[in-house]
Short mmCIF file of C-alpha atoms (C1' of nucleotides) in Angstrom, two decimals:
data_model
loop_
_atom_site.label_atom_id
_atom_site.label_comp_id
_atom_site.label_asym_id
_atom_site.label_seq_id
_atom_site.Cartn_x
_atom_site.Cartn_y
_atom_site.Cartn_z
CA UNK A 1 -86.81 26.99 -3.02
CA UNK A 2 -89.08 24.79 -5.16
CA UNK A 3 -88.05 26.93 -8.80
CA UNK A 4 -85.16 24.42 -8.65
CA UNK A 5 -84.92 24.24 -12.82
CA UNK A 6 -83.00 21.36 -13.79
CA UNK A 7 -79.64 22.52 -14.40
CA UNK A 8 -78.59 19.43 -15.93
CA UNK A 9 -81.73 17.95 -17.84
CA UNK A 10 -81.45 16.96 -20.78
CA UNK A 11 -78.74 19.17 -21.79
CA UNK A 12 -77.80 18.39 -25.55
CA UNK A 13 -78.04 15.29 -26.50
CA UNK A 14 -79.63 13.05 -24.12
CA UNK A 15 -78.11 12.27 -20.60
CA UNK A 16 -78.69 14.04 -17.65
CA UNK A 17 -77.24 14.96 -14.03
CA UNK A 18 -73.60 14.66 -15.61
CA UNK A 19 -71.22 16.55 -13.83
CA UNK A 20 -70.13 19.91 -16.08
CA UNK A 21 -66.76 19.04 -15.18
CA UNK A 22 -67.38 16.06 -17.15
CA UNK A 23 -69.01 17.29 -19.92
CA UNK A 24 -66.66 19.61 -20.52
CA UNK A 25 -64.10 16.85 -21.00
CA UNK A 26 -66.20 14.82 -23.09
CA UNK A 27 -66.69 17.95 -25.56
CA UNK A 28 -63.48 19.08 -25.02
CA UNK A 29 -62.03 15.60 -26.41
CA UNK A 30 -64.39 15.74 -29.36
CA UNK A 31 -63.37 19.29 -30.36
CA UNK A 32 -59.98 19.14 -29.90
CA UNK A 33 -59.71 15.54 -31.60
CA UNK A 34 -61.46 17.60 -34.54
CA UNK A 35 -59.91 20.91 -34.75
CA UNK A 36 -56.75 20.38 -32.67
CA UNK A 37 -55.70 22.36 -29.76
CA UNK A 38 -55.45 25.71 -31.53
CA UNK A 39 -58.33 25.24 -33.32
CA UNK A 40 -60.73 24.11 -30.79
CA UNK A 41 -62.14 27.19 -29.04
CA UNK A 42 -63.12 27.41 -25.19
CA UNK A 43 -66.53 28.78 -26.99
CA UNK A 44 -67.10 26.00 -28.73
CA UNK A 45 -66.62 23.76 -26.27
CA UNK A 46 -68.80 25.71 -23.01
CA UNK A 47 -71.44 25.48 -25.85
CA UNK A 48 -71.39 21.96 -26.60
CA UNK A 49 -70.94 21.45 -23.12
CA UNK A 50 -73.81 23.63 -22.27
CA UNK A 51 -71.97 25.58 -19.73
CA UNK A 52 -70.77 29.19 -19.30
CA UNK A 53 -67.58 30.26 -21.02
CA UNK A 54 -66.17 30.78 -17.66
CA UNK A 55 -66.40 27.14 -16.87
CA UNK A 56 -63.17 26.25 -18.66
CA UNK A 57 -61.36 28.80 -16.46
CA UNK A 58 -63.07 27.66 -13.03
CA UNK A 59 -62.88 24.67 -13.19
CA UNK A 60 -59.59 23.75 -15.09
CA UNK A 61 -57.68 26.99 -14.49
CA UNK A 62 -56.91 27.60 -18.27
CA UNK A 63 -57.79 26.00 -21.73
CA UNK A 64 -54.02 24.11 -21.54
CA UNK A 65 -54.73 22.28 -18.64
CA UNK A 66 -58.16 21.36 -19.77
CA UNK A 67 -56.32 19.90 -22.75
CA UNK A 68 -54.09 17.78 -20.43
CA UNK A 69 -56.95 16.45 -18.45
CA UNK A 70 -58.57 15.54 -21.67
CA UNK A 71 -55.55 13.37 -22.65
CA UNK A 72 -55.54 11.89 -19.08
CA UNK A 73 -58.95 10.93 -19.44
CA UNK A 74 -58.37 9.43 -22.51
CA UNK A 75 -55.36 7.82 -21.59
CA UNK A 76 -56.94 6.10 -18.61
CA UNK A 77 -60.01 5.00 -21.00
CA UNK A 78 -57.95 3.79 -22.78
CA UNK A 79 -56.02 1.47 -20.59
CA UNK A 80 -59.05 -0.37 -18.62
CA UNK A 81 -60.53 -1.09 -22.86
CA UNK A 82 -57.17 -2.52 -24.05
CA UNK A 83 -55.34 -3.99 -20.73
CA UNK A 84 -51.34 -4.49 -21.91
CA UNK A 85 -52.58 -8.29 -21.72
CA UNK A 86 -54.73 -8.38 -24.59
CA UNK A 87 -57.66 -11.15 -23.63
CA UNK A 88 -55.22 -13.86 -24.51
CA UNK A 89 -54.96 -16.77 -21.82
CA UNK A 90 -50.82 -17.47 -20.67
CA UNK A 91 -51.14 -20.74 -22.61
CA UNK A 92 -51.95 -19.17 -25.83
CA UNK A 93 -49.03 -19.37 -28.70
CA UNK A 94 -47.07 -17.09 -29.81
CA UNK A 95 -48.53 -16.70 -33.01
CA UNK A 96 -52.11 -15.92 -31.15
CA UNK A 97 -50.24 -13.15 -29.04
CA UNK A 98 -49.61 -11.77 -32.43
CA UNK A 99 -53.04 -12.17 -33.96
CA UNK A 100 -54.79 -10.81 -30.56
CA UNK A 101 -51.79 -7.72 -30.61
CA UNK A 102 -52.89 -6.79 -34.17
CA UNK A 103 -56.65 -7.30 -33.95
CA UNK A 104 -56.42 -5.19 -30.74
CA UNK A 105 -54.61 -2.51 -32.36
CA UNK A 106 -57.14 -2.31 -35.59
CA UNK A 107 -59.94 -2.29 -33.62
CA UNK A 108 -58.88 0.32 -31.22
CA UNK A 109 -57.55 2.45 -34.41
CA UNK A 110 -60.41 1.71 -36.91
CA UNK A 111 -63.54 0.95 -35.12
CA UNK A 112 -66.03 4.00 -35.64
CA UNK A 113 -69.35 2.39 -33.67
CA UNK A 114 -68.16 3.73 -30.87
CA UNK A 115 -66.77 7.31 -29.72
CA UNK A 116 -63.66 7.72 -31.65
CA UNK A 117 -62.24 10.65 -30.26
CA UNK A 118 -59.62 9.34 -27.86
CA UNK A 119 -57.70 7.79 -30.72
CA UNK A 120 -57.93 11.00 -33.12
CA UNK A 121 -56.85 12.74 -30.21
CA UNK A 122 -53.72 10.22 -29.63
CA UNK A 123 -52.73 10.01 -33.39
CA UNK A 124 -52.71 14.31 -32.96
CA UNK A 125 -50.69 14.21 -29.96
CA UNK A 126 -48.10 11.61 -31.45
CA UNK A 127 -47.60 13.33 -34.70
CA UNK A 128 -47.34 16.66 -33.19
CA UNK A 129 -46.47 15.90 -29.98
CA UNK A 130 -47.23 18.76 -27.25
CA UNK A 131 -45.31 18.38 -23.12
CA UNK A 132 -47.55 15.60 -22.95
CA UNK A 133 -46.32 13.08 -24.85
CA UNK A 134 -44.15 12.03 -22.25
CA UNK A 135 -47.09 10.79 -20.25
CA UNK A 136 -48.76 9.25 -23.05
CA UNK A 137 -45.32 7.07 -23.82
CA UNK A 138 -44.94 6.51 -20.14
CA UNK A 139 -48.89 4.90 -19.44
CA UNK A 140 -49.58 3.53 -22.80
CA UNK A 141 -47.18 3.24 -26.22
CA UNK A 142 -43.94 2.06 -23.77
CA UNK A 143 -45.66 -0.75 -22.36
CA UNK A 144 -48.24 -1.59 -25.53
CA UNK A 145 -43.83 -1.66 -27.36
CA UNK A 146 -42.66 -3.21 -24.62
CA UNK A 147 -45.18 -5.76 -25.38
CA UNK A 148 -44.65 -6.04 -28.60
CA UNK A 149 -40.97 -6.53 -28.37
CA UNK A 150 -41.66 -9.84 -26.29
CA UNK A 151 -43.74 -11.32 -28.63
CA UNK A 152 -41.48 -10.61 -31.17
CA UNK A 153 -38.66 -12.11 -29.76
CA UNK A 154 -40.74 -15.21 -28.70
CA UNK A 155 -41.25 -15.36 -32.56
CA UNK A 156 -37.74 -15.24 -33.56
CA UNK A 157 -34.92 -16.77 -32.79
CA UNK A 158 -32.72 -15.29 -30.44
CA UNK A 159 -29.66 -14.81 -33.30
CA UNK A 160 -31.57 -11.79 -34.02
CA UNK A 161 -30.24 -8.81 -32.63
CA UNK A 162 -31.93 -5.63 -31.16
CA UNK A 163 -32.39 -4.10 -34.99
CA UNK A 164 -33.67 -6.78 -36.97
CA UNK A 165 -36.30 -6.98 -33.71
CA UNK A 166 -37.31 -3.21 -33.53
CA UNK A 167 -37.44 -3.62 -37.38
CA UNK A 168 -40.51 -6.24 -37.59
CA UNK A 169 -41.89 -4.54 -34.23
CA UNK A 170 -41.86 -1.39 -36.55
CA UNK A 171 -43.50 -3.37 -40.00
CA UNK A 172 -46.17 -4.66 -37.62
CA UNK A 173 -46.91 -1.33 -35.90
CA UNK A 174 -46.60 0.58 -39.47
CA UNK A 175 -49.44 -1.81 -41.03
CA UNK A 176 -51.89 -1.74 -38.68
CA UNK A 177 -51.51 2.39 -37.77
CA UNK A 178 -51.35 3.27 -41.87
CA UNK A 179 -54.96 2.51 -42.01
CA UNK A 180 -55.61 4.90 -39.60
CA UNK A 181 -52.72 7.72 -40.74
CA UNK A 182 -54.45 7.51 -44.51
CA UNK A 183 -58.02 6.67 -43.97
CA UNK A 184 -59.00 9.82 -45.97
CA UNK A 185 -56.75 8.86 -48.62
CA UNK A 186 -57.71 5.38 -48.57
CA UNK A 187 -61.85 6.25 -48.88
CA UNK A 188 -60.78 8.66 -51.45
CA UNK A 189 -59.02 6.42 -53.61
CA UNK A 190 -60.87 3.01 -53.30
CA UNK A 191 -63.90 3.72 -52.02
CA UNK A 192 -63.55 1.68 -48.83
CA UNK A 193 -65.25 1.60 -45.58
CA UNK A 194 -63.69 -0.07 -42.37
CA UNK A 195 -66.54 -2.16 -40.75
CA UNK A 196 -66.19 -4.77 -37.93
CA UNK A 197 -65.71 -8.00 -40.57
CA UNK A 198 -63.19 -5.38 -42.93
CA UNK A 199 -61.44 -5.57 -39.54
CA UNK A 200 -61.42 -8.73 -38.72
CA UNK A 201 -60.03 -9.69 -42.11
CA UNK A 202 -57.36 -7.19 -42.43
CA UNK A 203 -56.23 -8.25 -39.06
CA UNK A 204 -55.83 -11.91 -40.67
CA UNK A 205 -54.11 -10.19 -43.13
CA UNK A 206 -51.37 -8.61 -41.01
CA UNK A 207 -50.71 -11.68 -39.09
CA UNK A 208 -50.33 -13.60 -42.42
CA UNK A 209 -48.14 -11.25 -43.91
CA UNK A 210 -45.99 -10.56 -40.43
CA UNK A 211 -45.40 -14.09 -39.36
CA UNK A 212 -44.83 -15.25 -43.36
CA UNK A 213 -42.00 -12.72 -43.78
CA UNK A 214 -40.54 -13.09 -40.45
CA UNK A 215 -40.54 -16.69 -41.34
CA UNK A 216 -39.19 -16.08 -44.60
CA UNK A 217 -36.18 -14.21 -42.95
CA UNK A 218 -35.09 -17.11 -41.98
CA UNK A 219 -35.52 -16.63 -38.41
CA UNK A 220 -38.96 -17.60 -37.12
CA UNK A 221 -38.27 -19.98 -34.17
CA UNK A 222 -41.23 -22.27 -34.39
CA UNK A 223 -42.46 -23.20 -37.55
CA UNK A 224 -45.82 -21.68 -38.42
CA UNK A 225 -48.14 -22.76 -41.08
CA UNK A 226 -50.83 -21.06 -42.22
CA UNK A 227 -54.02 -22.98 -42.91
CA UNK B 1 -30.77 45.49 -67.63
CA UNK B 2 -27.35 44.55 -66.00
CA UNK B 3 -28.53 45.62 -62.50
CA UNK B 4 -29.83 42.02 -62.18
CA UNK B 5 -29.07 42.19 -58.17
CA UNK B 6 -29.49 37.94 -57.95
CA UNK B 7 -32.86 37.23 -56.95
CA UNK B 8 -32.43 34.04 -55.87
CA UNK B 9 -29.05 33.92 -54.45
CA UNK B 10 -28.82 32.25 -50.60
CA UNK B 11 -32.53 32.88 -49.94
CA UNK B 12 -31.95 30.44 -46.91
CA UNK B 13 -31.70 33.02 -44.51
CA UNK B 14 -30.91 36.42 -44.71
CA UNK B 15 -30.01 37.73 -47.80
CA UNK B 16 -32.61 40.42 -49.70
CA UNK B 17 -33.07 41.00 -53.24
CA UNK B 18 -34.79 37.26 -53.80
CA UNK B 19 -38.65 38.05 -54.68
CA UNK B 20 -41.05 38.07 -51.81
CA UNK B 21 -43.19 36.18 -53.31
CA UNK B 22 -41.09 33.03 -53.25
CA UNK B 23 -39.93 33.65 -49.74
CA UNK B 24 -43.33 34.26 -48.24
CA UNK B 25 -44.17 30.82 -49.67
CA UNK B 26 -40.61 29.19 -48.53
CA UNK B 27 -41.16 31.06 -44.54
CA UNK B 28 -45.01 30.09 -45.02
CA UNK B 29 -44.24 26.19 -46.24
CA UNK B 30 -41.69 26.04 -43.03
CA UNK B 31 -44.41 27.64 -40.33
CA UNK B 32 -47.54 26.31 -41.89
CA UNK B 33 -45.48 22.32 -41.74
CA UNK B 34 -44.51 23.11 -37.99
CA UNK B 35 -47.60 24.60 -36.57
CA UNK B 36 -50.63 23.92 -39.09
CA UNK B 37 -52.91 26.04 -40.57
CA UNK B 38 -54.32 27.38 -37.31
CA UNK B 39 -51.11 27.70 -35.58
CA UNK B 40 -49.41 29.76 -38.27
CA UNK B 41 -49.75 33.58 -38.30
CA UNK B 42 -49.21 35.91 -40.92
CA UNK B 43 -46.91 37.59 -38.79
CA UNK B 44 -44.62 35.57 -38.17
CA UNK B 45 -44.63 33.77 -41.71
CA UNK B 46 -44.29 37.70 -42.84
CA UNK B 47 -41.31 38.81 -40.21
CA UNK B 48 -39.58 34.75 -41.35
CA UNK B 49 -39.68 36.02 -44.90
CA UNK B 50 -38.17 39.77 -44.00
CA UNK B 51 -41.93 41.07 -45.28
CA UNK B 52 -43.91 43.67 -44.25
CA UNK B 53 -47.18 42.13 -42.79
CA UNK B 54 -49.24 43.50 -45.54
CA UNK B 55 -47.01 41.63 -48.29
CA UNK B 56 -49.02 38.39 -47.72
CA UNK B 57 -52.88 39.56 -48.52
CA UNK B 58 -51.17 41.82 -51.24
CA UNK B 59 -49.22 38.69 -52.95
CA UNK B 60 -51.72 36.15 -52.17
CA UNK B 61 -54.99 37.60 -51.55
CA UNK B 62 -55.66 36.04 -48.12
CA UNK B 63 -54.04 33.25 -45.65
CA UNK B 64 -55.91 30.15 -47.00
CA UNK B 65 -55.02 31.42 -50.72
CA UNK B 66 -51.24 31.50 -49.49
CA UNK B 67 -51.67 27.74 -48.07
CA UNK B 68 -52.99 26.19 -51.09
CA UNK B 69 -50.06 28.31 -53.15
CA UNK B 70 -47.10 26.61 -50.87
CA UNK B 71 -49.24 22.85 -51.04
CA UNK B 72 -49.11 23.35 -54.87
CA UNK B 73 -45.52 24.69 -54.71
CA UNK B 74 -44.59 21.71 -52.61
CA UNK B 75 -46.35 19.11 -54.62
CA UNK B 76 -44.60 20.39 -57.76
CA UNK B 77 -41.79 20.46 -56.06
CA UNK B 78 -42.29 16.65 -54.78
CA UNK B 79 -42.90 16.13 -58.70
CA UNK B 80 -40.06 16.68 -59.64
CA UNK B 81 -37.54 14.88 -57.26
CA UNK B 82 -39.38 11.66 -57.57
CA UNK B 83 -41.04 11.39 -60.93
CA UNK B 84 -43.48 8.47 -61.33
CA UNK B 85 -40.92 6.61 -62.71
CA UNK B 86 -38.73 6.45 -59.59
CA UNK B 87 -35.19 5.67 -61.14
CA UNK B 88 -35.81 2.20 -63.12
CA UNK B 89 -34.91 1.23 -65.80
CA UNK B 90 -36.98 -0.45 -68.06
CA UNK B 91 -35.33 -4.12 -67.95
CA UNK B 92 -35.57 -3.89 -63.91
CA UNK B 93 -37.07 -6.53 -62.14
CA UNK B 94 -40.16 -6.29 -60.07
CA UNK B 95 -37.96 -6.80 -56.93
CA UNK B 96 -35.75 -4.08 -58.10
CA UNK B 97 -38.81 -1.76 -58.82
CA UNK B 98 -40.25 -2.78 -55.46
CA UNK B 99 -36.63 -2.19 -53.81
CA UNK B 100 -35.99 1.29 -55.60
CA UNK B 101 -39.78 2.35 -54.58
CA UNK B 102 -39.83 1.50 -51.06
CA UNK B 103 -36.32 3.19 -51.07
CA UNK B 104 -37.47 6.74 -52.55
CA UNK B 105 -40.09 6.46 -50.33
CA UNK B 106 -38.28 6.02 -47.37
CA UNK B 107 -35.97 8.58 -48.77
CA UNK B 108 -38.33 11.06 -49.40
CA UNK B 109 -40.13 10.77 -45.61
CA UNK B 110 -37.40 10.46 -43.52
CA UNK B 111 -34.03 12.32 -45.12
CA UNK B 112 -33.48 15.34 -42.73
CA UNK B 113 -30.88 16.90 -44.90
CA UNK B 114 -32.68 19.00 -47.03
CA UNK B 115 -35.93 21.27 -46.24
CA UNK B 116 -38.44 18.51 -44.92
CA UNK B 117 -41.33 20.84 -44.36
CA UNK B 118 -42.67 19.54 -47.68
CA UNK B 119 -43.09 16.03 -46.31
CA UNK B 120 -44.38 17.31 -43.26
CA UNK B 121 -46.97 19.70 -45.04
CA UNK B 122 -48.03 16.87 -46.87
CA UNK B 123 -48.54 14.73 -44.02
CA UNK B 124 -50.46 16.94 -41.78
CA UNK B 125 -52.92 17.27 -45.04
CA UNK B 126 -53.31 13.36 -45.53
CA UNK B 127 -54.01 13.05 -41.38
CA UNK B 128 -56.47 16.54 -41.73
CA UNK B 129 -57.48 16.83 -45.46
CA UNK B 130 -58.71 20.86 -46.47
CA UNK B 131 -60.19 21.28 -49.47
CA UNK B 132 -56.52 21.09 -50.78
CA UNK B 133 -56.49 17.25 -49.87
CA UNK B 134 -57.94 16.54 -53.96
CA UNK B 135 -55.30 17.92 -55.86
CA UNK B 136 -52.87 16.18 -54.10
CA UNK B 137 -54.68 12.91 -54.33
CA UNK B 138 -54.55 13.53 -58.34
CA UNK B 139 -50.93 15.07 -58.79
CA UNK B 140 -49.29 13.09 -56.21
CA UNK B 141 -50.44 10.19 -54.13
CA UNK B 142 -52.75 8.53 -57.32
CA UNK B 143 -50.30 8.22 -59.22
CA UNK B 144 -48.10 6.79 -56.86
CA UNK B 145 -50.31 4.37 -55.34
CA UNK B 146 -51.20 3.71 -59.24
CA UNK B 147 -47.54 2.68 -59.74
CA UNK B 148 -47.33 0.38 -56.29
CA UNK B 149 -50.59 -1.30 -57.95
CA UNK B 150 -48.50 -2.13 -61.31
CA UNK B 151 -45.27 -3.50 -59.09
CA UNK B 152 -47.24 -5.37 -56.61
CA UNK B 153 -49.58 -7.22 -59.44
CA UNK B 154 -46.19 -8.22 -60.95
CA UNK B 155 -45.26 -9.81 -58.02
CA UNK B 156 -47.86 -11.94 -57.11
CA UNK B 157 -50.02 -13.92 -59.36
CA UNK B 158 -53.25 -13.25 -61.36
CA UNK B 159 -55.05 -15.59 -58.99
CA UNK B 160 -54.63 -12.75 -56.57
CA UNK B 161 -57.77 -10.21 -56.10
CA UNK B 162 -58.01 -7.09 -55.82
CA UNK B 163 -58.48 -6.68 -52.20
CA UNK B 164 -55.00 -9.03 -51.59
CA UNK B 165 -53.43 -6.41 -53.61
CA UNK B 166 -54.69 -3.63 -51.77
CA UNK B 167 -53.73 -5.29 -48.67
CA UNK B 168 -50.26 -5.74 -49.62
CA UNK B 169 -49.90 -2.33 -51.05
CA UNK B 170 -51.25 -0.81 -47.62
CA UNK B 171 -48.68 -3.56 -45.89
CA UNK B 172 -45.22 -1.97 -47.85
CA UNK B 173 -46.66 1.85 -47.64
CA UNK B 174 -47.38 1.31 -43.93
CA UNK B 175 -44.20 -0.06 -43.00
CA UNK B 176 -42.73 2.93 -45.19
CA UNK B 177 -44.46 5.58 -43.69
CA UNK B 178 -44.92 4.50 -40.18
CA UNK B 179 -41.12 6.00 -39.42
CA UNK B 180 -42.40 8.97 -40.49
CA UNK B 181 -45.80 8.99 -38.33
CA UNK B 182 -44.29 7.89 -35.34
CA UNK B 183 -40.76 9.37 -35.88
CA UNK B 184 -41.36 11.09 -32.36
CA UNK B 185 -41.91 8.59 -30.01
CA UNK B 186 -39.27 6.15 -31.87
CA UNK B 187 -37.02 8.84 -31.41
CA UNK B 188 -38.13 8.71 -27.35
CA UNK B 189 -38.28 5.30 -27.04
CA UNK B 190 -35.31 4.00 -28.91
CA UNK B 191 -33.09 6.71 -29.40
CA UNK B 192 -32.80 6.44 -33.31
CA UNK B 193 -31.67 8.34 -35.80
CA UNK B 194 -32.36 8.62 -39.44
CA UNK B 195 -28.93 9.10 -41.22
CA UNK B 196 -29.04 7.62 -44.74
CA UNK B 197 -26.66 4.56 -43.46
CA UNK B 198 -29.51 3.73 -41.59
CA UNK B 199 -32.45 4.67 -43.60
CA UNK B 200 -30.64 2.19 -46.48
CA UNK B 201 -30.84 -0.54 -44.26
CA UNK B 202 -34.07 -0.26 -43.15
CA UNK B 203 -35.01 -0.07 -47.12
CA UNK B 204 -33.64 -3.32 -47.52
CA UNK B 205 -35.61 -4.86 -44.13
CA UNK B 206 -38.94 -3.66 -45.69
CA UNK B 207 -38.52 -5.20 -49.15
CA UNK B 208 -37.07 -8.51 -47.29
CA UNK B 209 -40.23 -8.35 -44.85
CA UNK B 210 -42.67 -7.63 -48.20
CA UNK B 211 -41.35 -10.04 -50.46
CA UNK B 212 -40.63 -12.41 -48.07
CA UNK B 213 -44.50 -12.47 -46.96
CA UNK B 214 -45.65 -12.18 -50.24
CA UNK B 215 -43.75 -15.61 -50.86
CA UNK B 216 -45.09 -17.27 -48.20
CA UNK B 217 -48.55 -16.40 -49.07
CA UNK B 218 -47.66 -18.12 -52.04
CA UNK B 219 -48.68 -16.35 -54.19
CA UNK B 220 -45.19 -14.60 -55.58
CA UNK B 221 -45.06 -15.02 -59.06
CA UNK B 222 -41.25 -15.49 -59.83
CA UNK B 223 -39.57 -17.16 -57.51
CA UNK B 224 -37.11 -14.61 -55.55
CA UNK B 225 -34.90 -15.64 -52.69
CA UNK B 226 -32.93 -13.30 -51.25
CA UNK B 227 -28.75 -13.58 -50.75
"C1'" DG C 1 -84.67 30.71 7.69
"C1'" DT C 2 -79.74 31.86 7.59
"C1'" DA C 3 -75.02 31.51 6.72
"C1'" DT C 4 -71.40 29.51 3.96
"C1'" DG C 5 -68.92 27.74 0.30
"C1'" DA C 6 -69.17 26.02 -4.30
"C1'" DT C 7 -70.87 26.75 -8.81
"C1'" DT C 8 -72.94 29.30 -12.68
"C1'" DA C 9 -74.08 33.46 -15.41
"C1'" DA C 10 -73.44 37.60 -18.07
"C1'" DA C 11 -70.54 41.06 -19.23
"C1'" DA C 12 -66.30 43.06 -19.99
"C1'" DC C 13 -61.17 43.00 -20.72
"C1'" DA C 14 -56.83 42.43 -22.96
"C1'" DT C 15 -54.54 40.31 -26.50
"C1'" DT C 16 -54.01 38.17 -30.84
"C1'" DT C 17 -54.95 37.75 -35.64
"C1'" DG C 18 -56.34 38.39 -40.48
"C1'" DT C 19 -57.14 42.12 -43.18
"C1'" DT C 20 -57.39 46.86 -45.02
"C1'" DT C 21 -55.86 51.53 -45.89
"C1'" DG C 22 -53.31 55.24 -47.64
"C1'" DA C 23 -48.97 57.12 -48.12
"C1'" DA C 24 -44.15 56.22 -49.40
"C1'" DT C 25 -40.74 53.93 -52.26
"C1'" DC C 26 -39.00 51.54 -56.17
"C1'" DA C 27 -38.30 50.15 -61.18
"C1'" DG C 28 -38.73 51.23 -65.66
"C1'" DT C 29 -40.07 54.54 -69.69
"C1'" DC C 30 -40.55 58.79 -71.94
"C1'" DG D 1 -36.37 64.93 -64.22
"C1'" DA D 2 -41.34 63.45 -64.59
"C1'" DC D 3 -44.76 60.03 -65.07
"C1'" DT D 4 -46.70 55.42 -64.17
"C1'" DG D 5 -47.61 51.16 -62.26
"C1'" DA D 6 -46.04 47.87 -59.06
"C1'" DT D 7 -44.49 47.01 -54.54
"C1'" DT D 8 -43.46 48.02 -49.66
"C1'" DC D 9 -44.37 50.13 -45.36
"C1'" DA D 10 -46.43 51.68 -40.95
"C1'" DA D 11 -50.60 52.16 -38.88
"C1'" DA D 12 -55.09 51.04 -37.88
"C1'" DC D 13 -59.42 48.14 -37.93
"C1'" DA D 14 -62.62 44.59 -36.93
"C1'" DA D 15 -63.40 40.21 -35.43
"C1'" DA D 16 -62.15 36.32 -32.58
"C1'" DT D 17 -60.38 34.35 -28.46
"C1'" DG D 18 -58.63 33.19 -23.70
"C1'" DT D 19 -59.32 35.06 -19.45
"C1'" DT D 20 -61.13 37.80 -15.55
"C1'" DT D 21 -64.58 39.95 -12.83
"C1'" DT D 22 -68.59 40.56 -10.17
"C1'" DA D 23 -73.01 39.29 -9.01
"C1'" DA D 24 -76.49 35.71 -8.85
"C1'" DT D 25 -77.76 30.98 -7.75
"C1'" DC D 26 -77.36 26.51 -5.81
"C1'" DA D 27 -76.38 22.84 -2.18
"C1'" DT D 28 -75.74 22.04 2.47
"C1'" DA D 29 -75.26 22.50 7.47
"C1'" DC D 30 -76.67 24.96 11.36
#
DNA sequence: GTATGATTAAAACATTTGTTTGAATCAGTC
DNA sequence: GACTGATTCAAACAAATGTTTTAATCATAC
């Protein structure tokens, strides 16, 4: 009655008394964020869990739902770290919207100090979508577009139709996500590593670029001027 | 010597007689683009290409050996529908070398009218690079980044750095590639389609949007407004 | 302490998968 | 036709993998 042996003391890595259920979803999201679903094995994961192979089965029912519950979790981590209202105050500008939208987005997509797995996981799932994409578009990219589309359109004037909108939405999206689509490439070819103030000034970048070629266009509604 | 039965007549999808050789690595190209490495089984990449299941260790020596065979197939193959020199002539402009890139580009990632598993093959191996990932940094995506470097240092002005080019490079391949990345969840959200109509226009936004922020950055070289 | 329900553990099961084997078939040459 | 080397075929093998099973162990209430 006293042998009681510390089932959950410092089981790899360094915390204690977590739940299995939970570690299993924290390993889970690193493996399959790695390998991909086919890839990852329920071995593999038990072990880095430290739990039995059968724990997978009891408590998730099979390694496919343990693979949506992953995603869940990820989702939902993702959602109280970037809020749809990005930290900007309802008197900021336009043009900060934009700058806070971007920086958000690099960070979330580029920032390796902290566990990266939920976006590796979300980049997998979009370009190879599995049945749960649907959720994923419903809690997180439909309103983090939906967003985007109303700054946009507080940017430019409203002779722009619904294209020329979705367009720039689409050349702001497509710069900010290509550094995390070719990051391989991209430390292969020039040798470069994404730390916090790499961030920050790409972010700068983006806006500059965005706001000087919607402005360009022809159809930027207030006039911006870069310092 | 007249019993030449037409190897390579309608391999698409039924006919015999073509060498199995090429059509394990057309059925494996296909499978290995929709499913991955992992995903894709011998089996089925044998029964796609009307072989028995032995055909593929006997052909290629192993699964892996077969992979690298249809990534070097499809590079070549990539090689040679958009050389490095991507349809220019030599008295083009920088804006027309800029226009015809981003074009081919666009071209080449989103046209759905001939066999796209090459694109998508390549993709999956820039987002999860095998060993295979070098090679196609040398044949392929060097050069071409290589040839963005040239056009984009025409454009803007000496005063420009290195890392401004870079940026702007990553800002016109990102837009570019972006419909490819997310083509999914663009096709959920919005409903689009890629027919060429559309993927001309959308050429035509993305050199507006880049040479249009390039300009306001100020640092275009020649002065380029467009009609 | 005992009973009960939840959880964990070890082993085994059934299926899938890459690979190998050995015979059969084919193409070309004498 | 017979020989030869290349190719195809059906079958089997060995390893890996998701899942199940059955017993042991734990937490908790009585």
């Amino acid at each position: 009655m006293f042998d009681y042996q510390g089932k959950a003391e410092m089981e790899g890595s360094d915390k204690k008394g977590s739940d299995t259920r939970e570690r299993l979803i924290q390993a889970a999201g690193e493996i399959f964020a790695q390998r991909g679903f086919k890839g990852a094995t329920v071995r593999e994961i038990s072990r880095r869990a430290n739990a039995n192979i059968a724990a997978v089965n009891y408590h998730f029912g099979d390694k496919e739902e343990l693979y949506y519950e992953v995603l869940k979790n990820s989702l939902s981590s993702v959602i109280e770290k970037y809020p749809p209202d990005l930290g900007v105050t309802p008197e900021s500008t336009p043009e900060e919207r934009l700058h806070a939208f971007i920086r958000s987005l690099l960070f979330r997509v580029l920032d390796e100090s902290r566990p990266t797995w939920h976006t590796r996981l979300m980049a997998r799932e979009i370009a190879e979508p599995t049945a749960a994409l649907e959720q994923m578009i419903e809690n997180i990219l439909g309103p983090l577009y939906g967003y985007l589309t109303v700054v946009v359109k507080q940017l430019i004037s409203d002779k722009a139709n619904d294209e020329l909108v979705h367009n720039c939405m689409f050349s702001i999206m497509g710069q900010c996500l290509f550094y995390h689509n070719a990051r391989h490439v991209i430390s292969k070819l020039y040798h470069k590593k994404f730390g916090p103030e790499v961030i920050e000034r790409l972010s700068t970048h983006i806006m500059r670029f965005s706001l000087g070629a919607m402005k360009d266009l022809g159809i930027l509604d207030t006039p911006y001027t870069h310092k």
